[in-house]
């Protein structure tokens, strides 16, 4: 991180980047019910308010799922993503594009493999690529945000397949 004002792309060292996040993004409980698209008042996916970088991240005090958490982390650094569920995100071509290899602040998706009768990406776990072998994600297993390497995901059946990465397209999503 540099000393310049405003949110910066995190240092590629996961724990350092994690420690540099505001407390509201370091202490978030996992809650599957708080996902993008969950209706108000329980979980407004995109609360109205000031532009990115001018206010606190979306309210995560009641917890979040992995997608909502990843979107809040990106919003802290500037990029905004519409409130898409994982299959919608994987299919999206308006606000994001596929990225290979993943770069800092790209969204990365993991799953257990294809599910019969479901679209690609359905139920995928979402994290934020911080740098080489570092992914920040809201970890259901731990119940809080964690920084893992790609081997940590591969070692768990539910995350064994790296589906791919998505990069936010500049000006690809505007609130309103």
PDB file of C-alpha atoms in Angstrom:
ATOM      1  CA  UNK A   1       0.000   0.000   0.000  1.00  0.00           C
ATOM      2  CA  UNK A   2       1.267   3.475  -0.696  1.00  0.00           C
ATOM      3  CA  UNK A   3       0.810   6.603   1.390  1.00  0.00           C
ATOM      4  CA  UNK A   4      -1.452   8.244  -1.222  1.00  0.00           C
ATOM      5  CA  UNK A   5      -4.948   9.165  -0.063  1.00  0.00           C
ATOM      6  CA  UNK A   6      -7.873   6.819  -0.714  1.00  0.00           C
ATOM      7  CA  UNK A   7      -8.159   3.055  -0.973  1.00  0.00           C
ATOM      8  CA  UNK A   8      -5.240   1.375  -2.716  1.00  0.00           C
ATOM      9  CA  UNK A   9      -4.849  -1.996  -4.386  1.00  0.00           C
ATOM     10  CA  UNK A  10      -3.627  -4.229  -1.554  1.00  0.00           C
ATOM     11  CA  UNK A  11      -0.091  -5.481  -1.159  1.00  0.00           C
ATOM     12  CA  UNK A  12       0.118  -8.965  -2.684  1.00  0.00           C
ATOM     13  CA  UNK A  13       1.030 -10.508   0.662  1.00  0.00           C
ATOM     14  CA  UNK A  14      -2.359 -11.743   1.831  1.00  0.00           C
ATOM     15  CA  UNK A  15      -2.044 -11.214   5.587  1.00  0.00           C
ATOM     16  CA  UNK A  16      -0.575  -7.737   5.062  1.00  0.00           C
ATOM     17  CA  UNK A  17      -3.399  -6.809   2.702  1.00  0.00           C
ATOM     18  CA  UNK A  18      -5.950  -8.269   5.108  1.00  0.00           C
ATOM     19  CA  UNK A  19      -4.536  -6.300   8.055  1.00  0.00           C
ATOM     20  CA  UNK A  20      -4.728  -3.100   5.985  1.00  0.00           C
ATOM     21  CA  UNK A  21      -8.489  -3.472   5.429  1.00  0.00           C
ATOM     22  CA  UNK A  22     -10.839  -1.465   7.646  1.00  0.00           C
ATOM     23  CA  UNK A  23     -12.210  -3.341  10.654  1.00  0.00           C
ATOM     24  CA  UNK A  24     -15.652  -3.528   9.047  1.00  0.00           C
ATOM     25  CA  UNK A  25     -14.134  -5.823   6.387  1.00  0.00           C
ATOM     26  CA  UNK A  26     -11.884  -7.841   8.713  1.00  0.00           C
ATOM     27  CA  UNK A  27     -14.555  -8.858  11.213  1.00  0.00           C
ATOM     28  CA  UNK A  28     -17.520 -10.171   9.212  1.00  0.00           C
ATOM     29  CA  UNK A  29     -19.471 -13.264  10.235  1.00  0.00           C
ATOM     30  CA  UNK A  30     -20.438 -15.789   7.565  1.00  0.00           C
ATOM     31  CA  UNK A  31     -24.195 -15.836   6.917  1.00  0.00           C
ATOM     32  CA  UNK A  32     -25.553 -17.777   3.934  1.00  0.00           C
ATOM     33  CA  UNK A  33     -28.841 -15.845   4.167  1.00  0.00           C
ATOM     34  CA  UNK A  34     -27.120 -12.506   3.482  1.00  0.00           C
ATOM     35  CA  UNK A  35     -26.472 -12.934  -0.226  1.00  0.00           C
ATOM     36  CA  UNK A  36     -26.740 -10.637  -3.242  1.00  0.00           C
ATOM     37  CA  UNK A  37     -30.392 -10.216  -4.057  1.00  0.00           C
ATOM     38  CA  UNK A  38     -31.772 -11.035  -0.610  1.00  0.00           C
ATOM     39  CA  UNK A  39     -34.642  -8.641  -0.073  1.00  0.00           C
ATOM     40  CA  UNK A  40     -34.689  -5.637   2.211  1.00  0.00           C
ATOM     41  CA  UNK A  41     -34.713  -5.013   5.045  1.00  0.00           C
ATOM     42  CA  UNK A  42     -32.653  -8.139   5.831  1.00  0.00           C
ATOM     43  CA  UNK A  43     -29.990  -7.665   3.199  1.00  0.00           C
ATOM     44  CA  UNK A  44     -30.040  -4.840   0.683  1.00  0.00           C
ATOM     45  CA  UNK A  45     -27.378  -5.934  -1.806  1.00  0.00           C
ATOM     46  CA  UNK A  46     -26.643  -2.442  -2.977  1.00  0.00           C
ATOM     47  CA  UNK A  47     -27.637   0.224  -0.477  1.00  0.00           C
ATOM     48  CA  UNK A  48     -28.070   3.706  -1.894  1.00  0.00           C
ATOM     49  CA  UNK A  49     -25.396   6.109  -0.832  1.00  0.00           C
ATOM     50  CA  UNK A  50     -22.249   7.992  -1.766  1.00  0.00           C
ATOM     51  CA  UNK A  51     -19.930   6.834  -4.527  1.00  0.00           C
ATOM     52  CA  UNK A  52     -17.211   4.264  -3.993  1.00  0.00           C
ATOM     53  CA  UNK A  53     -14.421   5.376  -1.720  1.00  0.00           C
ATOM     54  CA  UNK A  54     -16.437   8.104  -0.032  1.00  0.00           C
ATOM     55  CA  UNK A  55     -18.254   6.056   2.587  1.00  0.00           C
ATOM     56  CA  UNK A  56     -18.020   2.913   4.657  1.00  0.00           C
ATOM     57  CA  UNK A  57     -18.525  -0.376   2.819  1.00  0.00           C
ATOM     58  CA  UNK A  58     -22.051  -1.783   2.630  1.00  0.00           C
ATOM     59  CA  UNK A  59     -23.369  -2.796   6.047  1.00  0.00           C
ATOM     60  CA  UNK A  60     -21.939  -6.198   6.813  1.00  0.00           C
ATOM     61  CA  UNK A  61     -22.600  -5.984  10.561  1.00  0.00           C
ATOM     62  CA  UNK A  62     -25.221  -8.749  10.305  1.00  0.00           C
ATOM     63  CA  UNK A  63     -22.870 -10.956   8.312  1.00  0.00           C
ATOM     64  CA  UNK A  64     -22.622 -11.802   4.627  1.00  0.00           C
ATOM     65  CA  UNK A  65     -22.106 -14.698   2.291  1.00  0.00           C
ATOM     66  CA  UNK A  66     -18.929 -15.031   0.236  1.00  0.00           C
ATOM     67  CA  UNK A  67     -20.299 -13.073  -2.734  1.00  0.00           C
ATOM     68  CA  UNK A  68     -21.598 -10.127  -0.777  1.00  0.00           C
ATOM     69  CA  UNK A  69     -18.326  -9.976   1.158  1.00  0.00           C
ATOM     70  CA  UNK A  70     -16.175 -10.069  -2.001  1.00  0.00           C
ATOM     71  CA  UNK A  71     -18.280  -7.310  -3.571  1.00  0.00           C
ATOM     72  CA  UNK A  72     -17.853  -5.153  -0.437  1.00  0.00           C
ATOM     73  CA  UNK A  73     -14.069  -5.654  -0.534  1.00  0.00           C
ATOM     74  CA  UNK A  74     -13.997  -4.589  -4.185  1.00  0.00           C
ATOM     75  CA  UNK A  75     -16.208  -1.578  -3.414  1.00  0.00           C
ATOM     76  CA  UNK A  76     -13.696  -0.513  -0.749  1.00  0.00           C
ATOM     77  CA  UNK A  77     -11.029  -0.350  -3.460  1.00  0.00           C
ATOM     78  CA  UNK A  78     -13.349   1.243  -6.039  1.00  0.00           C
ATOM     79  CA  UNK A  79     -14.695  -1.415  -8.438  1.00  0.00           C
ATOM     80  CA  UNK A  80     -18.448  -1.995  -8.190  1.00  0.00           C
ATOM     81  CA  UNK A  81     -20.193  -5.209  -9.151  1.00  0.00           C
ATOM     82  CA  UNK A  82     -23.938  -5.652  -9.611  1.00  0.00           C
ATOM     83  CA  UNK A  83     -25.558  -7.936  -7.006  1.00  0.00           C
ATOM     84  CA  UNK A  84     -25.071 -11.125  -9.020  1.00  0.00           C
ATOM     85  CA  UNK A  85     -25.212 -14.662  -7.655  1.00  0.00           C
ATOM     86  CA  UNK A  86     -22.308 -16.909  -8.652  1.00  0.00           C
ATOM     87  CA  UNK A  87     -23.836 -18.426 -11.826  1.00  0.00           C
ATOM     88  CA  UNK A  88     -24.964 -14.965 -12.948  1.00  0.00           C
ATOM     89  CA  UNK A  89     -21.482 -13.578 -12.293  1.00  0.00           C
ATOM     90  CA  UNK A  90     -19.847 -16.399 -14.245  1.00  0.00           C
ATOM     91  CA  UNK A  91     -22.178 -15.784 -17.216  1.00  0.00           C
ATOM     92  CA  UNK A  92     -21.975 -11.965 -17.009  1.00  0.00           C
ATOM     93  CA  UNK A  93     -20.350 -10.115 -19.903  1.00  0.00           C
ATOM     94  CA  UNK A  94     -21.538  -6.574 -19.145  1.00  0.00           C
ATOM     95  CA  UNK A  95     -19.889  -5.682 -15.821  1.00  0.00           C
ATOM     96  CA  UNK A  96     -17.098  -8.286 -15.831  1.00  0.00           C
ATOM     97  CA  UNK A  97     -14.923 -10.294 -18.168  1.00  0.00           C
ATOM     98  CA  UNK A  98     -13.035 -13.530 -17.708  1.00  0.00           C
ATOM     99  CA  UNK A  99      -9.431 -13.073 -16.643  1.00  0.00           C
ATOM    100  CA  UNK A 100      -6.567 -15.530 -17.025  1.00  0.00           C
ATOM    101  CA  UNK A 101      -4.402 -15.488 -15.090  1.00  0.00           C
ATOM    102  CA  UNK A 102      -6.143 -13.710 -12.205  1.00  0.00           C
ATOM    103  CA  UNK A 103      -4.785 -10.302 -11.214  1.00  0.00           C
ATOM    104  CA  UNK A 104      -5.104  -8.282  -7.999  1.00  0.00           C
ATOM    105  CA  UNK A 105      -8.756  -7.639  -7.105  1.00  0.00           C
ATOM    106  CA  UNK A 106     -10.108 -10.122  -9.649  1.00  0.00           C
ATOM    107  CA  UNK A 107     -12.983 -12.248  -8.403  1.00  0.00           C
ATOM    108  CA  UNK A 108     -12.152 -15.968  -8.325  1.00  0.00           C
ATOM    109  CA  UNK A 109     -14.702 -18.786  -8.307  1.00  0.00           C
ATOM    110  CA  UNK A 110     -14.317 -22.289  -6.871  1.00  0.00           C
ATOM    111  CA  UNK A 111     -16.721 -25.227  -6.836  1.00  0.00           C
ATOM    112  CA  UNK A 112     -16.919 -29.009  -6.643  1.00  0.00           C
ATOM    113  CA  UNK A 113     -17.533 -29.395 -10.365  1.00  0.00           C
ATOM    114  CA  UNK A 114     -20.554 -29.188 -12.656  1.00  0.00           C
ATOM    115  CA  UNK A 115     -24.023 -29.860 -11.237  1.00  0.00           C
ATOM    116  CA  UNK A 116     -26.500 -31.639 -13.510  1.00  0.00           C
ATOM    117  CA  UNK A 117     -29.351 -29.363 -14.495  1.00  0.00           C
ATOM    118  CA  UNK A 118     -27.656 -26.228 -13.126  1.00  0.00           C
ATOM    119  CA  UNK A 119     -25.830 -23.453 -14.995  1.00  0.00           C
ATOM    120  CA  UNK A 120     -22.035 -23.268 -14.882  1.00  0.00           C
ATOM    121  CA  UNK A 121     -20.970 -21.519 -11.697  1.00  0.00           C
ATOM    122  CA  UNK A 122     -24.124 -22.382  -9.756  1.00  0.00           C
ATOM    123  CA  UNK A 123     -23.298 -22.423  -6.048  1.00  0.00           C
ATOM    124  CA  UNK A 124     -19.650 -21.479  -6.635  1.00  0.00           C
ATOM    125  CA  UNK A 125     -17.616 -19.989  -3.798  1.00  0.00           C
ATOM    126  CA  UNK A 126     -16.269 -16.504  -4.466  1.00  0.00           C
ATOM    127  CA  UNK A 127     -13.086 -14.816  -3.276  1.00  0.00           C
ATOM    128  CA  UNK A 128     -10.857 -11.871  -4.159  1.00  0.00           C
ATOM    129  CA  UNK A 129      -7.458 -12.621  -5.692  1.00  0.00           C
ATOM    130  CA  UNK A 130      -4.868 -10.537  -3.816  1.00  0.00           C
ATOM    131  CA  UNK A 131      -1.751 -11.733  -5.584  1.00  0.00           C
ATOM    132  CA  UNK A 132       0.276 -14.868  -6.248  1.00  0.00           C
ATOM    133  CA  UNK A 133      -1.345 -17.729  -4.334  1.00  0.00           C
ATOM    134  CA  UNK A 134      -3.401 -15.417  -2.097  1.00  0.00           C
ATOM    135  CA  UNK A 135      -7.216 -15.312  -2.059  1.00  0.00           C
ATOM    136  CA  UNK A 136      -9.254 -13.324   0.461  1.00  0.00           C
ATOM    137  CA  UNK A 137     -12.663 -14.864   1.074  1.00  0.00           C
ATOM    138  CA  UNK A 138     -15.419 -15.050   3.648  1.00  0.00           C
ATOM    139  CA  UNK A 139     -14.837 -18.578   4.817  1.00  0.00           C
ATOM    140  CA  UNK A 140     -17.848 -20.663   5.802  1.00  0.00           C
ATOM    141  CA  UNK A 141     -15.534 -23.224   7.408  1.00  0.00           C
ATOM    142  CA  UNK A 142     -13.871 -20.616   9.674  1.00  0.00           C
ATOM    143  CA  UNK A 143     -16.921 -18.345   9.923  1.00  0.00           C
ATOM    144  CA  UNK A 144     -14.847 -15.212   9.219  1.00  0.00           C
ATOM    145  CA  UNK A 145     -12.692 -13.733   6.428  1.00  0.00           C
ATOM    146  CA  UNK A 146      -9.527 -15.689   5.667  1.00  0.00           C
ATOM    147  CA  UNK A 147      -6.614 -15.562   3.240  1.00  0.00           C
ATOM    148  CA  UNK A 148      -5.907 -18.926   1.612  1.00  0.00           C
ATOM    149  CA  UNK A 149      -3.624 -20.215  -1.099  1.00  0.00           C
ATOM    150  CA  UNK A 150      -5.047 -22.048  -4.106  1.00  0.00           C
ATOM    151  CA  UNK A 151      -3.912 -25.398  -2.642  1.00  0.00           C
ATOM    152  CA  UNK A 152      -6.094 -24.727   0.417  1.00  0.00           C
ATOM    153  CA  UNK A 153      -9.137 -24.587  -1.862  1.00  0.00           C
ATOM    154  CA  UNK A 154      -8.061 -27.624  -3.897  1.00  0.00           C
ATOM    155  CA  UNK A 155      -7.741 -29.683  -0.694  1.00  0.00           C
ATOM    156  CA  UNK A 156     -11.468 -29.298   0.033  1.00  0.00           C
ATOM    157  CA  UNK A 157     -14.011 -31.188  -2.075  1.00  0.00           C
ATOM    158  CA  UNK A 158     -16.517 -28.311  -2.139  1.00  0.00           C
ATOM    159  CA  UNK A 159     -13.844 -25.951  -3.601  1.00  0.00           C
ATOM    160  CA  UNK A 160     -11.656 -28.454  -5.476  1.00  0.00           C
ATOM    161  CA  UNK A 161     -12.255 -26.993  -8.936  1.00  0.00           C
ATOM    162  CA  UNK A 162     -10.956 -23.535  -9.790  1.00  0.00           C
ATOM    163  CA  UNK A 163     -13.714 -22.420 -12.145  1.00  0.00           C
ATOM    164  CA  UNK A 164     -11.943 -19.219 -13.163  1.00  0.00           C
ATOM    165  CA  UNK A 165     -11.550 -15.506 -12.558  1.00  0.00           C
ATOM    166  CA  UNK A 166     -13.646 -12.476 -13.456  1.00  0.00           C
ATOM    167  CA  UNK A 167     -12.322  -8.914 -13.756  1.00  0.00           C
ATOM    168  CA  UNK A 168     -14.574  -5.904 -13.237  1.00  0.00           C
ATOM    169  CA  UNK A 169     -14.873  -3.847 -16.422  1.00  0.00           C
ATOM    170  CA  UNK A 170     -14.252  -0.126 -15.817  1.00  0.00           C
ATOM    171  CA  UNK A 171     -17.603   1.660 -15.907  1.00  0.00           C
ATOM    172  CA  UNK A 172     -19.288  -1.703 -16.426  1.00  0.00           C
ATOM    173  CA  UNK A 173     -21.803  -1.133 -13.638  1.00  0.00           C
ATOM    174  CA  UNK A 174     -23.453   2.019 -12.447  1.00  0.00           C
ATOM    175  CA  UNK A 175     -25.835   2.165  -9.518  1.00  0.00           C
ATOM    176  CA  UNK A 176     -29.188   3.751  -9.974  1.00  0.00           C
TER     177      UNK A 176
END
